[in-house]
Amino acid sequence: GMEILNNFSARHGFTATRQVNGLNDPSLRINGDEVNTTSTRDCGEFLEQVYNGKLVSHLASRRMENLLLSQEVTYKIPTGLPDEAVSANKTGETDDTENDSAIIYTKGGDYILCIMSQGWDDKNQAVSRIRELTKLTYLYFNPEEN
């Protein structure tokens, strides 16, 4: 499965994305201490292709978008948004990482926001910063909300 994912990433230009192990479960690790990697650029490009209906196909993109709109883990980017904004997000967490990427639909225009953080002593502090950045970005695209 990892080879298929890595080939897919390469074909779509996600150059910083590489799967080398299973998820965060140490029993699934194949390559010792190596970790799966990605970047905000790759996540943003992925979401842009989904949004534009160009990832695999228009139908596949809409299905992916619907999955993201149904995300149940919403304590990061979605919590930093006002109620009238809609988000389609995907989180990622490890022991020292808090990440979230989202397509955000607003009156001021739709946009993509990707935030990755690592090395925080306190996960709550990382999540708080993600929410703050989300709010600031929302206000940038929706200045009438100030």
Coordinates of C-alpha atoms in Angstrom, one line a residue:
G1 CA 0.0 0.0 0.0
M2 CA 2.8 2.5 0.8
E3 CA 4.3 2.1 -2.7
I4 CA 0.9 2.9 -4.3
L5 CA 0.5 6.0 -2.0
N6 CA 4.1 7.2 -2.8
N7 CA 3.6 6.7 -6.5
F8 CA 0.3 8.6 -6.3
S9 CA 2.0 11.4 -4.4
A10 CA 4.8 11.6 -7.0
R11 CA 2.4 11.6 -10.0
H12 CA 0.4 14.5 -8.5
G13 CA 3.4 16.6 -7.6
F14 CA 3.3 16.1 -3.8
T15 CA 7.1 16.1 -3.6
A16 CA 7.4 16.4 0.2
T17 CA 4.9 13.6 0.9
R18 CA 6.3 10.2 1.6
Q19 CA 4.8 7.2 3.4
V20 CA 7.5 5.0 5.0
N21 CA 5.6 3.4 7.9
G22 CA 2.2 2.6 9.1
L23 CA 0.3 5.2 11.1
N24 CA 1.4 6.2 14.6
D25 CA 1.2 2.6 15.9
P26 CA 4.8 1.5 16.5
S27 CA 3.9 -2.1 15.8
L28 CA 3.2 -1.1 12.2
R29 CA 6.6 0.5 11.7
I30 CA 8.6 -1.0 8.9
N31 CA 11.6 1.4 8.6
G32 CA 12.6 1.9 12.3
D33 CA 12.6 5.5 13.3
E34 CA 11.7 7.0 9.9
V35 CA 8.5 8.9 9.9
N36 CA 5.8 9.7 7.3
T37 CA 6.3 13.2 5.9
T38 CA 4.3 15.9 4.1
S39 CA 4.2 19.7 3.9
T40 CA 1.8 22.5 4.0
R41 CA 2.4 23.0 0.3
D42 CA 1.5 19.4 -0.5
C43 CA -1.6 19.5 1.7
G44 CA -2.7 22.8 0.2
E45 CA -2.1 21.6 -3.3
F46 CA -4.1 18.4 -2.5
L47 CA -7.0 20.4 -1.2
E48 CA -6.9 22.8 -4.1
Q49 CA -7.1 19.9 -6.6
V50 CA -10.0 18.5 -4.6
Y51 CA -11.7 21.9 -4.5
N52 CA -11.3 22.4 -8.3
G53 CA -12.5 18.9 -9.0
K54 CA -9.2 17.8 -10.5
L55 CA -7.9 15.2 -8.1
V56 CA -8.3 11.8 -9.9
S57 CA -11.7 13.0 -11.4
H58 CA -14.4 15.5 -10.8
L59 CA -16.6 12.8 -9.1
A60 CA -13.7 11.4 -7.0
S61 CA -12.9 15.0 -5.9
R62 CA -16.5 15.6 -4.9
R63 CA -16.5 12.4 -2.9
M64 CA -13.3 13.4 -1.1
E65 CA -14.7 16.9 -0.4
N66 CA -17.8 15.3 1.1
L67 CA -15.6 13.1 3.4
L68 CA -13.7 16.2 4.5
L69 CA -17.0 18.1 5.1
S70 CA -18.0 15.2 7.4
Q71 CA -14.9 15.3 9.5
E72 CA -15.7 14.7 13.1
V73 CA -12.4 16.0 14.5
T74 CA -13.2 19.7 14.5
Y75 CA -11.3 21.1 17.6
K76 CA -8.7 23.0 15.6
I77 CA -9.4 25.0 12.4
P78 CA -13.2 24.7 12.5
T79 CA -13.3 25.9 16.1
G80 CA -11.4 29.1 15.1
L81 CA -14.1 30.0 12.5
P82 CA -17.4 31.8 13.1
D83 CA -20.6 29.7 12.7
E84 CA -21.4 31.0 9.2
A85 CA -18.1 29.7 7.8
V86 CA -18.0 26.0 6.6
S87 CA -14.8 24.0 6.6
A88 CA -13.8 20.7 5.1
N89 CA -10.8 19.7 7.1
K90 CA -8.3 16.9 7.8
T91 CA -6.3 16.8 11.0
G92 CA -3.0 15.0 11.9
E93 CA -1.6 14.4 15.3
T94 CA 1.4 12.6 16.7
D95 CA 3.0 12.8 20.2
D96 CA 4.6 16.1 19.4
T97 CA 2.6 17.3 16.4
E98 CA -0.7 19.2 15.9
N99 CA -1.7 19.8 12.2
D100 CA -4.9 20.7 10.4
S101 CA -5.6 21.6 6.8
A102 CA -9.0 22.8 5.5
I103 CA -10.9 24.2 2.6
I104 CA -12.8 27.1 4.1
Y105 CA -16.0 28.4 2.5
T106 CA -16.9 32.0 3.5
K107 CA -18.9 35.0 2.2
G108 CA -15.6 36.8 1.5
G109 CA -14.4 33.9 -0.7
D110 CA -13.3 30.3 -0.3
Y111 CA -9.7 29.6 0.6
I112 CA -7.4 26.9 1.8
L113 CA -5.5 27.0 5.1
C114 CA -2.9 24.5 6.2
I115 CA -1.2 24.8 9.6
M116 CA 1.4 22.4 10.9
S117 CA 3.1 22.6 14.3
Q118 CA 5.6 20.6 16.1
G119 CA 7.7 20.6 19.3
W120 CA 5.1 22.2 21.6
D121 CA 5.5 21.3 25.3
D122 CA 1.7 21.7 25.7
K123 CA -0.7 20.4 23.0
N124 CA -3.3 22.8 24.2
Q125 CA -1.0 25.7 23.4
A126 CA -0.5 24.3 19.9
V127 CA -4.2 24.0 19.3
S128 CA -4.8 27.5 20.7
R129 CA -2.3 28.9 18.2
I130 CA -3.9 27.0 15.4
R131 CA -7.3 28.6 16.3
E132 CA -5.7 32.0 16.6
L133 CA -4.1 31.8 13.1
T134 CA -7.4 30.5 11.8
K135 CA -9.3 33.5 13.2
L136 CA -6.7 36.0 11.8
T137 CA -6.8 34.4 8.4
Y138 CA -10.6 34.4 8.3
L139 CA -10.6 38.1 9.2
Y140 CA -8.1 38.8 6.4
F141 CA -10.5 37.3 3.8
N142 CA -13.6 38.7 5.6
P143 CA -12.6 42.2 6.8
E144 CA -16.2 43.3 7.2
E145 CA -16.4 40.9 10.2
N146 CA -14.0 43.1 12.2

